[in-house]
mmCIF file of N, CA and C in Angstrom:
data_model
loop_
_atom_site.group_PDB
_atom_site.id
_atom_site.type_symbol
_atom_site.label_atom_id
_atom_site.label_comp_id
_atom_site.label_asym_id
_atom_site.label_seq_id
_atom_site.Cartn_x
_atom_site.Cartn_y
_atom_site.Cartn_z
ATOM 1 N N MET A 16 19.131 -18.626 -12.872
ATOM 2 C CA MET A 16 17.800 -18.114 -13.174
ATOM 3 C C MET A 16 17.031 -17.776 -11.889
ATOM 4 N N THR A 17 17.100 -18.644 -10.914
ATOM 5 C CA THR A 17 16.409 -18.390 -9.659
ATOM 6 C C THR A 17 16.961 -17.142 -8.980
ATOM 7 N N ARG A 18 18.269 -16.988 -9.002
ATOM 8 C CA ARG A 18 18.909 -15.816 -8.386
ATOM 9 C C ARG A 18 18.387 -14.527 -9.013
ATOM 10 N N MET A 19 18.260 -14.508 -10.336
ATOM 11 C CA MET A 19 17.770 -13.323 -11.038
ATOM 12 C C MET A 19 16.320 -13.029 -10.642
ATOM 13 N N SER A 20 15.499 -14.073 -10.514
ATOM 14 C CA SER A 20 14.104 -13.883 -10.122
ATOM 15 C C SER A 20 14.014 -13.268 -8.734
ATOM 16 N N GLU A 21 14.848 -13.740 -7.798
ATOM 17 C CA GLU A 21 14.844 -13.194 -6.449
ATOM 18 C C GLU A 21 15.253 -11.723 -6.462
ATOM 19 N N GLU A 22 16.253 -11.375 -7.250
ATOM 20 C CA GLU A 22 16.690 -9.979 -7.331
ATOM 21 C C GLU A 22 15.596 -9.110 -7.943
ATOM 22 N N THR A 23 14.920 -9.629 -8.931
ATOM 23 C CA THR A 23 13.845 -8.880 -9.567
ATOM 24 C C THR A 23 12.707 -8.625 -8.569
ATOM 25 N N ILE A 24 12.346 -9.640 -7.816
ATOM 26 C CA ILE A 24 11.296 -9.481 -6.812
ATOM 27 C C ILE A 24 11.753 -8.500 -5.732
ATOM 28 N N GLU A 25 13.013 -8.610 -5.325
ATOM 29 C CA GLU A 25 13.539 -7.704 -4.298
ATOM 30 C C GLU A 25 13.542 -6.258 -4.801
ATOM 31 N N ASN A 26 13.908 -6.057 -6.047
ATOM 32 C CA ASN A 26 13.871 -4.704 -6.623
ATOM 33 C C ASN A 26 12.444 -4.170 -6.663
ATOM 34 N N LYS A 27 11.501 -5.043 -6.998
ATOM 35 C CA LYS A 27 10.097 -4.627 -7.028
ATOM 36 C C LYS A 27 9.641 -4.229 -5.627
ATOM 37 N N ARG A 28 10.032 -5.010 -4.633
ATOM 38 C CA ARG A 28 9.669 -4.671 -3.249
ATOM 39 C C ARG A 28 10.207 -3.299 -2.860
ATOM 40 N N LYS A 29 11.462 -3.049 -3.185
ATOM 41 C CA LYS A 29 12.072 -1.754 -2.863
ATOM 42 C C LYS A 29 11.341 -0.610 -3.561
ATOM 43 N N ARG A 30 10.991 -0.814 -4.824
ATOM 44 C CA ARG A 30 10.286 0.220 -5.586
ATOM 45 C C ARG A 30 8.912 0.501 -4.978
ATOM 46 N N LEU A 31 8.194 -0.561 -4.618
ATOM 47 C CA LEU A 31 6.857 -0.385 -4.048
ATOM 48 C C LEU A 31 6.912 0.314 -2.688
ATOM 49 N N ILE A 32 7.889 -0.033 -1.880
ATOM 50 C CA ILE A 32 8.035 0.643 -0.584
ATOM 51 C C ILE A 32 8.351 2.122 -0.799
ATOM 52 N N PHE A 33 9.260 2.414 -1.708
ATOM 53 C CA PHE A 33 9.598 3.808 -1.995
ATOM 54 C C PHE A 33 8.370 4.577 -2.465
ATOM 55 N N ARG A 34 7.631 4.009 -3.412
ATOM 56 C CA ARG A 34 6.444 4.694 -3.941
ATOM 57 C C ARG A 34 5.369 4.862 -2.873
ATOM 58 N N SER A 35 5.308 3.940 -1.940
ATOM 59 C CA SER A 35 4.326 4.033 -0.860
ATOM 60 C C SER A 35 4.620 5.203 0.067
ATOM 61 N N TRP A 36 5.893 5.490 0.290
ATOM 62 C CA TRP A 36 6.288 6.593 1.167
ATOM 63 C C TRP A 36 6.329 7.934 0.447
ATOM 64 N N HIS A 37 6.136 7.935 -0.848
ATOM 65 C CA HIS A 37 6.215 9.176 -1.635
ATOM 66 C C HIS A 37 4.960 9.344 -2.489
ATOM 67 N N ARG A 38 3.818 9.448 -1.823
ATOM 68 C CA ARG A 38 2.531 9.540 -2.504
ATOM 69 C C ARG A 38 2.188 10.974 -2.895
ATOM 70 N N GLY A 39 2.588 11.918 -2.085
ATOM 71 C CA GLY A 39 2.252 13.305 -2.394
ATOM 72 C C GLY A 39 1.511 14.017 -1.284
ATOM 73 N N THR A 40 0.841 13.253 -0.424
ATOM 74 C CA THR A 40 0.209 13.857 0.750
ATOM 75 C C THR A 40 0.742 13.146 1.989
ATOM 76 N N ARG A 41 0.873 13.881 3.060
ATOM 77 C CA ARG A 41 1.428 13.305 4.289
ATOM 78 C C ARG A 41 0.582 12.138 4.786
ATOM 79 N N GLU A 42 -0.737 12.302 4.733
ATOM 80 C CA GLU A 42 -1.634 11.259 5.211
ATOM 81 C C GLU A 42 -1.420 9.960 4.446
ATOM 82 N N MET A 43 -1.377 10.063 3.131
ATOM 83 C CA MET A 43 -1.206 8.853 2.323
ATOM 84 C C MET A 43 0.205 8.292 2.451
ATOM 85 N N ASP A 44 1.204 9.147 2.615
ATOM 86 C CA ASP A 44 2.566 8.659 2.871
ATOM 87 C C ASP A 44 2.575 7.793 4.131
ATOM 88 N N LEU A 45 1.932 8.270 5.194
ATOM 89 C CA LEU A 45 1.907 7.535 6.459
ATOM 90 C C LEU A 45 1.130 6.229 6.350
ATOM 91 N N ILE A 46 -0.026 6.278 5.719
ATOM 92 C CA ILE A 46 -0.850 5.075 5.586
ATOM 93 C C ILE A 46 -0.160 4.044 4.702
ATOM 94 N N MET A 47 0.173 4.458 3.493
ATOM 95 C CA MET A 47 0.738 3.519 2.522
ATOM 96 C C MET A 47 2.147 3.084 2.916
ATOM 97 N N GLY A 48 2.947 4.020 3.399
ATOM 98 C CA GLY A 48 4.322 3.697 3.758
ATOM 99 C C GLY A 48 4.412 2.720 4.913
ATOM 100 N N SER A 49 3.626 2.950 5.958
ATOM 101 C CA SER A 49 3.667 2.033 7.103
ATOM 102 C C SER A 49 3.136 0.655 6.719
ATOM 103 N N PHE A 50 2.099 0.622 5.884
ATOM 104 C CA PHE A 50 1.587 -0.661 5.401
ATOM 105 C C PHE A 50 2.655 -1.390 4.597
ATOM 106 N N ALA A 51 3.308 -0.669 3.697
ATOM 107 C CA ALA A 51 4.333 -1.280 2.847
ATOM 108 C C ALA A 51 5.483 -1.826 3.683
ATOM 109 N N ASP A 52 5.959 -1.047 4.645
ATOM 110 C CA ASP A 52 7.064 -1.501 5.495
ATOM 111 C C ASP A 52 6.717 -2.797 6.224
ATOM 112 N N GLN A 53 5.478 -2.909 6.682
ATOM 113 C CA GLN A 53 5.066 -4.073 7.465
ATOM 114 C C GLN A 53 4.719 -5.286 6.612
ATOM 115 N N ASN A 54 4.274 -5.079 5.374
ATOM 116 C CA ASN A 54 3.711 -6.186 4.608
ATOM 117 C C ASN A 54 4.480 -6.595 3.357
ATOM 118 N N ILE A 55 5.071 -5.665 2.662
ATOM 119 C CA ILE A 55 5.714 -5.987 1.390
ATOM 120 C C ILE A 55 6.838 -7.018 1.518
ATOM 121 N N PRO A 56 7.666 -6.970 2.561
ATOM 122 C CA PRO A 56 8.749 -7.964 2.631
ATOM 123 C C PRO A 56 8.260 -9.416 2.614
ATOM 124 N N GLN A 57 7.036 -9.674 3.092
ATOM 125 C CA GLN A 57 6.510 -11.036 3.129
ATOM 126 C C GLN A 57 5.572 -11.362 1.968
ATOM 127 N N MET A 58 5.226 -10.387 1.152
ATOM 128 C CA MET A 58 4.246 -10.614 0.090
ATOM 129 C C MET A 58 4.789 -11.515 -1.014
ATOM 130 N N ALA A 59 3.905 -12.380 -1.484
ATOM 131 C CA ALA A 59 4.207 -13.205 -2.649
ATOM 132 C C ALA A 59 4.132 -12.336 -3.900
ATOM 133 N N GLU A 60 4.654 -12.848 -4.977
ATOM 134 C CA GLU A 60 4.726 -12.070 -6.213
ATOM 135 C C GLU A 60 3.349 -11.625 -6.704
ATOM 136 N N GLY A 61 2.348 -12.489 -6.577
ATOM 137 C CA GLY A 61 1.000 -12.124 -7.005
ATOM 138 C C GLY A 61 0.427 -10.969 -6.199
ATOM 139 N N ASP A 62 0.670 -10.985 -4.892
ATOM 140 C CA ASP A 62 0.206 -9.893 -4.039
ATOM 141 C C ASP A 62 0.965 -8.603 -4.321
ATOM 142 N N LEU A 63 2.250 -8.725 -4.661
ATOM 143 C CA LEU A 63 3.018 -7.531 -5.041
ATOM 144 C C LEU A 63 2.403 -6.879 -6.275
ATOM 145 N N ALA A 64 1.956 -7.698 -7.223
ATOM 146 C CA ALA A 64 1.320 -7.167 -8.436
ATOM 147 C C ALA A 64 0.007 -6.466 -8.089
ATOM 148 N N LEU A 65 -0.768 -7.049 -7.180
ATOM 149 C CA LEU A 65 -2.015 -6.406 -6.752
ATOM 150 C C LEU A 65 -1.736 -5.071 -6.073
ATOM 151 N N TYR A 66 -0.719 -5.038 -5.219
ATOM 152 C CA TYR A 66 -0.368 -3.795 -4.534
ATOM 153 C C TYR A 66 0.132 -2.749 -5.526
ATOM 154 N N ASP A 67 0.895 -3.186 -6.503
ATOM 155 C CA ASP A 67 1.368 -2.275 -7.546
ATOM 156 C C ASP A 67 0.175 -1.642 -8.263
ATOM 157 N N ASP A 68 -0.850 -2.437 -8.536
ATOM 158 C CA ASP A 68 -2.069 -1.906 -9.164
ATOM 159 C C ASP A 68 -2.759 -0.889 -8.253
ATOM 160 N N ILE A 69 -2.801 -1.177 -6.962
ATOM 161 C CA ILE A 69 -3.419 -0.253 -6.001
ATOM 162 C C ILE A 69 -2.721 1.102 -6.040
ATOM 163 N N LEU A 70 -1.398 1.080 -6.129
ATOM 164 C CA LEU A 70 -0.626 2.326 -6.133
ATOM 165 C C LEU A 70 -0.899 3.195 -7.360
ATOM 166 N N GLN A 71 -1.516 2.634 -8.377
ATOM 167 C CA GLN A 71 -1.821 3.397 -9.587
ATOM 168 C C GLN A 71 -3.027 4.319 -9.402
ATOM 169 N N HIS A 72 -3.816 4.066 -8.367
ATOM 170 C CA HIS A 72 -5.030 4.860 -8.149
ATOM 171 C C HIS A 72 -4.691 6.217 -7.536
ATOM 172 N N PRO A 73 -5.481 7.230 -7.863
ATOM 173 C CA PRO A 73 -5.258 8.565 -7.284
ATOM 174 C C PRO A 73 -5.456 8.553 -5.766
ATOM 175 N N ASP A 74 -4.674 9.370 -5.081
ATOM 176 C CA ASP A 74 -4.747 9.442 -3.623
ATOM 177 C C ASP A 74 -6.149 9.717 -3.085
ATOM 178 N N PRO A 75 -6.907 10.659 -3.659
ATOM 179 C CA PRO A 75 -8.243 10.911 -3.088
ATOM 180 C C PRO A 75 -9.133 9.665 -3.088
ATOM 181 N N ASP A 76 -9.103 8.885 -4.163
ATOM 182 C CA ASP A 76 -9.901 7.655 -4.203
ATOM 183 C C ASP A 76 -9.415 6.664 -3.156
ATOM 184 N N LEU A 77 -8.110 6.427 -3.134
ATOM 185 C CA LEU A 77 -7.549 5.484 -2.164
ATOM 186 C C LEU A 77 -7.850 5.905 -0.731
ATOM 187 N N TYR A 78 -7.657 7.166 -0.441
ATOM 188 C CA TYR A 78 -7.903 7.662 0.918
ATOM 189 C C TYR A 78 -9.357 7.413 1.320
ATOM 190 N N ASN A 79 -10.278 7.714 0.434
ATOM 191 C CA ASN A 79 -11.697 7.516 0.743
ATOM 192 C C ASN A 79 -12.037 6.041 0.930
ATOM 193 N N TRP A 80 -11.436 5.163 0.134
ATOM 194 C CA TRP A 80 -11.672 3.726 0.288
ATOM 195 C C TRP A 80 -11.077 3.225 1.598
ATOM 196 N N ILE A 81 -9.840 3.619 1.876
ATOM 197 C CA ILE A 81 -9.125 3.123 3.051
ATOM 198 C C ILE A 81 -9.786 3.596 4.339
ATOM 199 N N THR A 82 -10.252 4.827 4.361
ATOM 200 C CA THR A 82 -10.865 5.379 5.571
ATOM 201 C C THR A 82 -12.354 5.076 5.672
ATOM 202 N N GLY A 83 -12.922 4.421 4.665
ATOM 203 C CA GLY A 83 -14.322 4.038 4.704
ATOM 204 C C GLY A 83 -15.286 5.137 4.315
ATOM 205 N N LYS A 84 -14.780 6.237 3.783
ATOM 206 C CA LYS A 84 -15.658 7.326 3.349
ATOM 207 C C LYS A 84 -16.429 6.956 2.090
ATOM 208 N N GLU A 85 -15.873 6.041 1.308
ATOM 209 C CA GLU A 85 -16.538 5.517 0.112
ATOM 210 C C GLU A 85 -16.327 4.011 0.072
ATOM 211 N N ASP A 86 -17.302 3.311 -0.507
ATOM 212 C CA ASP A 86 -17.141 1.880 -0.718
ATOM 213 C C ASP A 86 -16.159 1.639 -1.854
ATOM 214 N N VAL A 87 -15.403 0.562 -1.728
ATOM 215 C CA VAL A 87 -14.480 0.177 -2.794
ATOM 216 C C VAL A 87 -15.306 -0.385 -3.945
ATOM 217 N N PRO A 88 -15.138 0.145 -5.160
ATOM 218 C CA PRO A 88 -15.845 -0.439 -6.301
ATOM 219 C C PRO A 88 -15.466 -1.914 -6.453
ATOM 220 N N ALA A 89 -16.438 -2.732 -6.795
ATOM 221 C CA ALA A 89 -16.225 -4.182 -6.865
ATOM 222 C C ALA A 89 -15.059 -4.564 -7.772
ATOM 223 N N ASN A 90 -14.872 -3.835 -8.856
ATOM 224 C CA ASN A 90 -13.801 -4.193 -9.793
ATOM 225 C C ASN A 90 -12.410 -3.863 -9.254
ATOM 226 N N TYR A 91 -12.306 -3.130 -8.147
ATOM 227 C CA TYR A 91 -11.009 -2.820 -7.539
ATOM 228 C C TYR A 91 -10.761 -3.611 -6.259
ATOM 229 N N ALA A 92 -11.776 -4.286 -5.751
ATOM 230 C CA ALA A 92 -11.638 -5.027 -4.499
ATOM 231 C C ALA A 92 -10.710 -6.225 -4.686
ATOM 232 N N ASN A 93 -9.785 -6.402 -3.734
ATOM 233 C CA ASN A 93 -8.923 -7.582 -3.723
ATOM 234 C C ASN A 93 -8.398 -7.789 -2.307
ATOM 235 N N THR A 94 -7.727 -8.900 -2.089
ATOM 236 C CA THR A 94 -7.275 -9.245 -0.738
ATOM 237 C C THR A 94 -6.238 -8.261 -0.201
ATOM 238 N N VAL A 95 -5.383 -7.740 -1.053
ATOM 239 C CA VAL A 95 -4.361 -6.800 -0.596
ATOM 240 C C VAL A 95 -5.011 -5.481 -0.180
ATOM 241 N N LEU A 96 -5.991 -5.025 -0.931
ATOM 242 C CA LEU A 96 -6.702 -3.801 -0.546
ATOM 243 C C LEU A 96 -7.446 -4.020 0.768
ATOM 244 N N ASP A 97 -7.999 -5.216 0.966
ATOM 245 C CA ASP A 97 -8.638 -5.536 2.246
ATOM 246 C C ASP A 97 -7.643 -5.427 3.399
ATOM 247 N N GLN A 98 -6.419 -5.924 3.188
ATOM 248 C CA GLN A 98 -5.375 -5.826 4.215
ATOM 249 C C GLN A 98 -5.021 -4.366 4.486
ATOM 250 N N LEU A 99 -4.948 -3.583 3.430
ATOM 251 C CA LEU A 99 -4.622 -2.164 3.564
ATOM 252 C C LEU A 99 -5.705 -1.434 4.363
ATOM 253 N N ILE A 100 -6.952 -1.739 4.088
ATOM 254 C CA ILE A 100 -8.065 -1.118 4.809
ATOM 255 C C ILE A 100 -8.042 -1.526 6.286
ATOM 256 N N ALA A 101 -7.658 -2.761 6.560
ATOM 257 C CA ALA A 101 -7.591 -3.259 7.940
ATOM 258 C C ALA A 101 -6.357 -2.755 8.686
ATOM 259 N N HIS A 102 -5.532 -1.985 8.028
ATOM 260 C CA HIS A 102 -4.259 -1.516 8.580
ATOM 261 C C HIS A 102 -4.425 -0.408 9.622
ATOM 262 N N ARG A 103 -5.641 -0.018 9.941
ATOM 263 C CA ARG A 103 -5.957 0.985 10.965
ATOM 264 C C ARG A 103 -5.431 2.378 10.628
ATOM 265 N N PRO A 104 -5.885 2.938 9.533
ATOM 266 C CA PRO A 104 -5.367 4.246 9.116
ATOM 267 C C PRO A 104 -5.630 5.362 10.117
ATOM 268 N N HIS A 105 -6.737 5.305 10.864
ATOM 269 C CA HIS A 105 -7.017 6.387 11.819
ATOM 270 C C HIS A 105 -5.961 6.434 12.915
ATOM 271 N N GLU A 106 -5.547 5.255 13.392
ATOM 272 C CA GLU A 106 -4.509 5.211 14.423
ATOM 273 C C GLU A 106 -3.181 5.726 13.879
ATOM 274 N N ILE A 107 -2.886 5.388 12.642
ATOM 275 C CA ILE A 107 -1.642 5.847 12.015
ATOM 276 C C ILE A 107 -1.657 7.366 11.898
ATOM 277 N N LEU A 108 -2.775 7.905 11.430
ATOM 278 C CA LEU A 108 -2.867 9.352 11.246
ATOM 279 C C LEU A 108 -2.823 10.086 12.582
ATOM 280 N N GLN A 109 -3.454 9.541 13.615
ATOM 281 C CA GLN A 109 -3.390 10.182 14.928
ATOM 282 C C GLN A 109 -1.962 10.181 15.446
ATOM 283 N N GLY A 110 -1.262 9.073 15.271
ATOM 284 C CA GLY A 110 0.132 8.997 15.682
ATOM 285 C C GLY A 110 0.997 9.933 14.865
ATOM 286 N N GLY A 111 0.708 10.036 13.560
ATOM 287 C CA GLY A 111 1.475 10.915 12.687
ATOM 288 C C GLY A 111 1.247 12.373 13.002
ATOM 289 N N ASN A 112 0.034 12.719 13.412
ATOM 290 C CA ASN A 112 -0.254 14.113 13.734
ATOM 291 C C ASN A 112 0.338 14.528 15.072
ATOM 292 N N ALA A 113 0.647 13.562 15.919
ATOM 293 C CA ALA A 113 1.194 13.871 17.238
ATOM 294 C C ALA A 113 2.683 14.198 17.179
ATOM 295 N N GLU A 114 3.327 13.926 16.075
ATOM 296 C CA GLU A 114 4.768 14.148 15.976
ATOM 297 C C GLU A 114 5.125 15.597 16.017
#
């Protein structure tokens, strides 16, 4: 039973990383993908669920929240989104544009 749970969590991690790198816009691919690569492998199951919920939001809303152009609505605020916002998206985008 434990082995199956670990495989299920590992599959979820792989799915979330894939979805993070395939958002639809280059900017969001870079922001979400780099965050996922750095954080998802260590996330607990509860945080994985929160991140999965974050990925359900449209890119324009997420981009505006992450870059500080709009405040995060209180009902969407959580610790994982706070980590994502602290992930320094401007530095990621500057590095991504230099390629």
